[in-house]
Amino acid sequence: MLAEIITIGDEILIGQIVDTNSAWMATRLNSVGIRVKQISSVSDDADHILTALAETHKRADVILITGGLGPTKDDITKKTLAQYFNVGFKQDDGALENVRRIFARYNRPLLDVNIKQAHVPENCEVIPNNNGTAPGMWFEHEGKIYISMPGVPFEMEYMMDETVIPRLEQRFKLPKVIHRTILTVGEGESFLAERIADIEDSLPAHIKLAYLPKLGQVRLRLSGYEDAGGTLEQEIGDYYKLIVDRVKNVVVAEDDVALEKAILNQLTERGQTLSVAESCTGGYISHLFTRHPGSSAVFFGGAVSYSYELKESLLGVKNETLWQHGAVSEQTVTEMVEGALLNFKSDYAIAVTGIAGPGGGLPDKPVGTVWIGVAKCGKTVVKKFTFGSKRLQNIERTAIAALGMLNTLLQDVN
Amino acid sequence: MLAEIITIGDEILIGQIVDTNSAWMATRLNSVGIRVKQISSVSDDADHILTALAETHKRADVILITGGLGPTKDDITKKTLAQYFNVGFKQDDGALENVRRIFARYNRPLLDVNIKQAHVPENCEVIPNNNGTAPGMWFEHEGKIYISMPGVPFEMEYMMDETVIPRLEQRFKLPKVIHRTILTVGEGESFLAERIADIEDSLPAHIKLAYLPKLGQVRLRLSGYEDAGGTLEQEIGDYYKLIVDRVKNVVVAEDDVALEKAILNQLTERGQTLSVAESCTGGYISHLFTRHPGSSAVFFGGAVSYSYELKESLLGVKNETLWQHGAVSEQTVTEMVEGALLNFKSDYAIAVTGIAGPGGGLPDKPVGTVWIGVAKCGKTVVKKFTFGSKRLQNIERTAIAALGMLNTLLQDVN
């Protein structure tokens, strides 16, 4: 069973927004055994949309389309689909009722353009939209299924979870697709490949190994695509174990989890806690932890201490340390991380201070200079890093390096 | 001049990573007048890559390809390109020197697979990679240009900025593409459309208006595609001014900036400062501010107070307030925001406390219940919101709502 995703909108093609919908949809589709063959982003242009629909029709069984369903003139998906299927329009009572309900909730007058949102191509079945006024649409045409959804992520996500995925599962006997991922930290892609070359060479054709590098981490992913005889899970499991055993020293998690989630899991298991003191990452490390459900059980929070004053008042960094060594120094990061441990009363703490850039560099401390400290009771480890010139990359690399250091400290049982 | 982007990698099609490269590249291409016709993500499969190359060849003048250039076996872009162009391989001395330099820097032994990274198709010109071992490649074939770059964002970004964009600009006389964006907050897409319907109707064919809604905000974007007679800038400027004047009450920024950046700009102009006290957003609001260069001039930082203890010790929230009214209450958020103002000594403060979910809901305070406070000396505004059940959405919506409230307070000159 092959699917393709078409995202419609000039805003993607001029780079104004990042298409996060496709990855989300692909994850859901894969989880029920539907492979995504291609993702295409096309412009708000009828001819271009028609071409894309015709091309995907040749390759895929299910075509998922997002975007271009708003009430305004640049939203042309609906009429282009009617043109593609060569049908007229009908009014859908459920969709109209939904529009009325939403406008009543917000106490806003119902405009003509909003009522028109309940007009849909004759050949579609409406997919309810609980979070917005634009209805989703399910079409069947020449043996293929076309599903059109709004581009607003939480409207699309609701439709996928509530209607699209359950209905696809009901409709098709879906094959099994199995992915298993190993998260490693601290070893480059080519060294990992060299260490497991013989295992990789021995993989059968229906099992693939992929290396997914990302700032100081590499994910190894085994994917199996055919379940002849129901042995695929076992077979992948065996290869998985071979690889984990071989590169054990750099494995952080035997699961497709984010690095910070692997750390949260370890802390949760041990019943231990964490706090942070962030300067140059400005809240990003805290955000990484707190985006995960259940993080409040182990993550106390901490200080985003951008200014000298907050480094002193929240973390107890000494005024003379700041003025003598500067905010970006071994001494300051040591006082920050030990201050966090002491003031926030957690078992572990992370502190970072650095020059994220693009401004603020000094001759002896160029942009990209970062000090990171991690600590537990009785042990503090601090380290200097020299990253590059780009602010967002420096923030991200600092966070990953800090998580890597904390993960190492967590393994230290002395 | 039309470009297409092809991103190669199973990790995109199974949703393991979000393709952020394409938006970044599209922004850069558009800024020099190259329109992106389509973005296609395809699998690590030679036939599929060959088909995609052939399809883009028909539509675009420049084809940018990212991904699949790593040293491991699942990286097949290079050999597939050689197959597509029907050429053999050569060793590139510059690329080999670059690989050696990088391995020397990290003090790692050079492996065979790494040396092979300097082998490139005969017909390519190497694009230097300052941040990694995989060389970029520039091909010219049947009147079209093909550019292959690594999928690692900061390697690709360096190549685009240093080589690809300058060379494309040198090579072609590029037409002008002008985008101008207005950021509005607090009015729905269809209401905005109704208010400016007559202006939209009067736009000439070469100027398009798009509505880009995103959680409580709508961006209005005017795009002009032909500069007959050099008057396009003036022409777009006139329509832009008409729209801004019409919807002035909801305009936050006359520029394509993020909401928090518009706030930072206002504070910078006034020489005023900001701090935050974040509970349920867990550092996300701080991260939004601090990802922007220059934020340290106005953003002091603040507290990520996930635990009761930190709400008390960092913000001075009274113990009895927490036990009597709970952490998610009007009383607590008021004490948080006033505590931030007092303790962190900023001109403005934001505080948020809520139940992000999925756990932690109570009968009278379900998941999605959020209290937000904004304050300046002498004035505190607090408001209750009821969002949905999804954690990341609740975090994001809370942040946007808080920024909207702060923006309103900033306009209040009393």
CSV table of C-alpha atoms in Angstrom, one decimal, chain A residues 75-226:
chain,number,residue,atom,x,y,z
A,75,ASP,CA,-7.3,29.0,-1.4
A,76,ILE,CA,-8.1,27.0,-4.6
A,77,THR,CA,-7.7,23.4,-3.6
A,78,LYS,CA,-11.4,22.7,-3.4
A,79,LYS,CA,-12.3,24.0,-6.9
A,80,THR,CA,-9.2,22.5,-8.4
A,81,LEU,CA,-10.2,19.1,-7.0
A,82,ALA,CA,-13.7,19.5,-8.5
A,83,GLN,CA,-12.1,20.3,-11.8
A,84,TYR,CA,-9.8,17.3,-11.5
A,85,PHE,CA,-12.8,15.0,-10.8
A,86,ASN,CA,-15.0,16.9,-13.3
A,87,VAL,CA,-17.9,17.3,-10.8
A,88,GLY,CA,-20.0,20.2,-9.5
A,89,PHE,CA,-20.6,21.3,-5.9
A,90,LYS,CA,-23.0,20.4,-3.2
A,91,GLN,CA,-23.7,22.0,0.2
A,92,ASP,CA,-22.9,19.7,3.2
A,93,ASP,CA,-25.3,20.1,6.1
A,94,GLY,CA,-22.9,18.7,8.7
A,95,ALA,CA,-20.1,21.0,7.5
A,96,LEU,CA,-22.4,24.0,7.6
A,97,GLU,CA,-23.6,23.1,11.1
A,98,ASN,CA,-19.9,22.9,12.2
A,99,VAL,CA,-19.2,26.4,10.7
A,100,ARG,CA,-22.2,27.8,12.6
A,101,ARG,CA,-21.2,26.1,15.8
A,102,ILE,CA,-17.7,27.6,15.7
A,103,PHE,CA,-18.9,31.1,14.9
A,104,ALA,CA,-21.4,30.9,17.7
A,105,ARG,CA,-18.7,29.8,20.1
A,106,TYR,CA,-16.6,32.9,19.3
A,107,ASN,CA,-19.6,35.1,19.0
A,108,ARG,CA,-18.7,36.3,15.6
A,109,PRO,CA,-21.1,37.0,12.7
A,110,LEU,CA,-21.2,34.4,10.0
A,111,LEU,CA,-19.9,35.7,6.7
A,112,ASP,CA,-20.8,34.6,3.2
A,113,VAL,CA,-17.3,33.3,2.7
A,114,ASN,CA,-17.6,31.1,5.8
A,115,ILE,CA,-20.9,29.6,4.6
A,116,LYS,CA,-19.2,28.7,1.4
A,117,GLN,CA,-16.8,26.6,3.3
A,118,ALA,CA,-19.6,24.0,3.6
A,119,HIS,CA,-19.8,23.8,-0.2
A,120,VAL,CA,-17.8,20.8,-1.3
A,121,PRO,CA,-17.4,18.8,-4.6
A,122,GLU,CA,-20.3,16.5,-5.2
A,123,ASN,CA,-18.3,13.3,-5.2
A,124,CYS,CA,-16.8,13.8,-1.7
A,125,GLU,CA,-17.6,12.5,1.7
A,126,VAL,CA,-17.0,15.1,4.3
A,127,ILE,CA,-14.4,14.5,7.1
A,128,PRO,CA,-15.4,16.4,10.2
A,129,ASN,CA,-13.2,19.2,11.4
A,130,ASN,CA,-13.5,19.7,15.1
A,131,ASN,CA,-11.0,22.5,15.3
A,132,GLY,CA,-11.8,24.7,12.4
A,133,THR,CA,-14.4,25.7,9.7
A,134,ALA,CA,-12.9,24.0,6.6
A,135,PRO,CA,-14.2,20.5,6.2
A,136,GLY,CA,-11.9,17.6,5.2
A,137,MET,CA,-12.9,15.6,2.1
A,138,TRP,CA,-12.6,12.0,1.2
A,139,PHE,CA,-12.8,11.0,-2.5
A,140,GLU,CA,-12.7,7.7,-4.4
A,141,HIS,CA,-11.8,8.0,-8.0
A,142,GLU,CA,-10.6,5.4,-10.5
A,143,GLY,CA,-9.6,3.0,-7.7
A,144,LYS,CA,-7.6,5.6,-5.8
A,145,ILE,CA,-8.4,7.4,-2.6
A,146,TYR,CA,-7.9,11.2,-2.4
A,147,ILE,CA,-8.0,12.8,1.0
A,148,SER,CA,-8.0,16.6,1.3
A,149,MET,CA,-7.3,18.3,4.6
A,150,PRO,CA,-6.6,21.8,5.9
A,151,GLY,CA,-3.0,22.9,6.3
A,152,VAL,CA,-3.4,24.1,9.8
A,153,PRO,CA,-1.5,21.4,11.7
A,154,PHE,CA,-3.9,20.7,14.6
A,155,GLU,CA,-7.0,20.6,12.3
A,156,MET,CA,-5.2,18.1,10.0
A,157,GLU,CA,-3.9,16.1,13.0
A,158,TYR,CA,-7.4,15.7,14.5
A,159,MET,CA,-8.8,14.5,11.1
A,160,MET,CA,-6.0,12.0,10.7
A,161,ASP,CA,-6.3,10.5,14.1
A,162,GLU,CA,-10.1,10.5,14.3
A,163,THR,CA,-11.1,9.6,10.8
A,164,VAL,CA,-8.5,9.1,8.1
A,165,ILE,CA,-6.2,6.5,9.8
A,166,PRO,CA,-9.0,4.4,11.3
A,167,ARG,CA,-10.8,4.3,8.0
A,168,LEU,CA,-7.8,3.3,6.0
A,169,GLU,CA,-7.1,0.6,8.5
A,170,GLN,CA,-10.6,-0.7,8.3
A,171,ARG,CA,-10.6,-0.5,4.5
A,172,PHE,CA,-7.3,-2.3,3.7
A,173,LYS,CA,-5.5,-5.3,4.9
A,174,LEU,CA,-2.3,-3.5,5.6
A,175,PRO,CA,1.2,-5.1,5.4
A,176,LYS,CA,3.6,-4.8,8.3
A,177,VAL,CA,6.3,-2.2,8.2
A,178,ILE,CA,8.8,-2.4,11.0
A,179,HIS,CA,11.3,0.3,12.0
A,180,ARG,CA,13.7,-0.1,14.9
A,181,THR,CA,16.1,2.7,15.8
A,182,ILE,CA,19.2,2.9,18.0
A,183,LEU,CA,20.3,6.3,19.2
A,184,THR,CA,24.0,6.8,19.5
A,185,VAL,CA,26.0,9.8,20.7
A,186,GLY,CA,29.6,10.7,20.3
A,187,GLU,CA,30.8,8.6,17.3
A,188,GLY,CA,30.7,9.7,13.7
A,189,GLU,CA,28.7,8.1,11.0
A,190,SER,CA,31.6,6.5,9.1
A,191,PHE,CA,33.2,5.0,12.3
A,192,LEU,CA,29.9,3.4,13.2
A,193,ALA,CA,29.6,2.1,9.7
A,194,GLU,CA,33.1,0.6,9.8
A,195,ARG,CA,32.4,-1.1,13.1
A,196,ILE,CA,29.2,-2.8,11.9
A,197,ALA,CA,30.2,-3.3,8.2
A,198,ASP,CA,30.0,-7.1,8.4
A,199,ILE,CA,26.5,-7.0,10.0
A,200,GLU,CA,25.3,-4.5,7.3
A,201,ASP,CA,26.6,-6.7,4.5
A,202,SER,CA,24.8,-9.7,5.9
A,203,LEU,CA,21.3,-8.0,5.8
A,204,PRO,CA,18.7,-9.6,3.5
A,205,ALA,CA,17.3,-7.5,0.7
A,206,HIS,CA,14.0,-6.8,2.6
A,207,ILE,CA,15.8,-5.2,5.6
A,208,LYS,CA,17.5,-1.9,5.2
A,209,LEU,CA,19.9,-0.1,7.5
A,210,ALA,CA,20.0,3.7,7.5
A,211,TYR,CA,22.3,6.2,9.2
A,212,LEU,CA,20.6,9.4,10.3
A,213,PRO,CA,23.2,11.8,11.6
A,214,LYS,CA,22.2,15.0,13.4
A,215,LEU,CA,24.5,17.3,15.4
A,216,GLY,CA,26.7,15.0,17.5
A,217,GLN,CA,24.2,12.1,17.3
A,218,VAL,CA,23.7,9.3,14.8
A,219,ARG,CA,20.5,7.2,14.7
A,220,LEU,CA,20.8,3.7,13.2
A,221,ARG,CA,17.5,2.6,11.7
A,222,LEU,CA,16.6,-0.9,10.6
A,223,SER,CA,13.5,-1.1,8.4
A,224,GLY,CA,11.8,-4.3,7.3
A,225,TYR,CA,9.3,-4.2,4.5
A,226,GLU,CA,8.0,-7.8,4.0
